[in-house]
Amino acid sequence: MTVRDLPPVSDLTEQQQRGWSCVWCGTALTVGEDQDLGEKRARPEGGAAYSWFPRACSDTAACARREQGQAL
Ligand SMILES: [Zn+2]
């Protein structure tokens, strides 16, 4: 599986940082219907490093469509 580069953690919602919502499209995730992208380390400028746990939709095609349809 190819993992895309993740968006900067500072651009994500708390739900996305905690793995409750898809890191790409922001949809709320259901256990078993998502993919674990593994533990990531973030180091905010001037702050302490911490771990976060991105998750994403298992249906990447549907996820990409949702992401494109999203007006940010
Ligand atoms: Zn998604």
CSV table of C-alpha atoms and ligand atoms in Angstrom, one decimal:
chain,number,residue,atom,x,y,z
A,1,MET,CA,0.0,0.0,0.0
A,2,THR,CA,1.3,3.4,-0.9
A,3,VAL,CA,0.7,6.0,1.7
A,4,ARG,CA,0.4,9.5,0.5
A,5,ASP,CA,2.2,12.3,2.3
A,6,LEU,CA,0.0,13.4,5.1
A,7,PRO,CA,-1.3,16.9,5.4
A,8,PRO,CA,0.5,19.1,8.0
A,9,VAL,CA,-0.9,18.1,11.4
A,10,SER,CA,-1.5,21.8,12.1
A,11,ASP,CA,-4.1,21.9,9.3
A,12,LEU,CA,-6.1,19.0,10.7
A,13,THR,CA,-9.0,19.0,13.2
A,14,GLU,CA,-8.7,17.4,16.6
A,15,GLN,CA,-10.9,14.6,15.3
A,16,GLN,CA,-8.5,14.0,12.5
A,17,GLN,CA,-5.5,14.1,14.7
A,18,ARG,CA,-7.0,11.6,17.0
A,19,GLY,CA,-8.0,9.2,14.3
A,20,TRP,CA,-11.7,9.6,14.7
A,21,SER,CA,-12.1,11.2,11.3
A,22,CYS,CA,-10.4,10.5,8.0
A,23,VAL,CA,-7.2,12.5,7.6
A,24,TRP,CA,-8.1,13.2,4.0
A,25,CYS,CA,-11.8,13.8,3.6
A,26,GLY,CA,-12.8,14.4,7.3
A,27,THR,CA,-15.5,11.7,7.3
A,28,ALA,CA,-16.1,10.2,10.7
A,29,LEU,CA,-14.6,6.7,10.7
A,30,THR,CA,-16.1,3.3,11.8
A,31,VAL,CA,-13.7,0.8,13.3
A,32,GLY,CA,-13.1,-2.0,10.8
A,33,GLU,CA,-13.9,0.4,7.8
A,34,ASP,CA,-10.8,2.4,8.1
A,35,GLN,CA,-7.1,2.0,7.6
A,36,ASP,CA,-4.5,2.7,10.3
A,37,LEU,CA,-1.7,4.9,8.9
A,38,GLY,CA,0.5,4.2,11.9
A,39,GLU,CA,1.9,6.4,14.6
A,40,LYS,CA,3.3,9.7,13.5
A,41,ARG,CA,5.4,12.2,15.3
A,42,ALA,CA,4.8,15.9,15.1
A,43,ARG,CA,7.1,18.6,16.3
A,44,PRO,CA,5.4,21.9,16.5
A,45,GLU,CA,7.5,25.0,16.2
A,46,GLY,CA,8.6,26.0,19.7
A,47,GLY,CA,6.7,23.1,21.3
A,48,ALA,CA,7.3,19.6,22.5
A,49,ALA,CA,7.1,16.7,20.1
A,50,TYR,CA,4.1,14.4,20.3
A,51,SER,CA,2.5,11.4,18.7
A,52,TRP,CA,-0.6,11.4,16.6
A,53,PHE,CA,-2.5,8.5,15.0
A,54,PRO,CA,-3.9,9.3,11.6
A,55,ARG,CA,-6.5,7.0,10.1
A,56,ALA,CA,-8.2,7.1,6.7
A,57,CYS,CA,-11.1,5.6,4.9
A,58,SER,CA,-10.5,2.0,3.7
A,59,ASP,CA,-12.4,2.9,0.5
A,60,THR,CA,-9.7,5.2,-1.0
A,61,ALA,CA,-11.7,5.9,-4.2
A,62,ALA,CA,-14.7,7.1,-2.3
A,63,CYS,CA,-12.5,9.0,0.0
A,64,ALA,CA,-10.8,10.8,-2.9
A,65,ARG,CA,-14.2,11.8,-4.4
A,66,ARG,CA,-15.3,13.2,-1.0
A,67,GLU,CA,-12.0,15.1,-0.6
A,68,GLN,CA,-12.4,16.6,-4.1
A,69,GLY,CA,-16.0,17.6,-3.5
A,70,GLN,CA,-15.1,19.3,-0.3
A,71,ALA,CA,-14.9,23.1,-0.4
A,72,LEU,CA,-12.2,24.2,1.9
B,1,ZN,ZN,-11.6,9.7,3.7
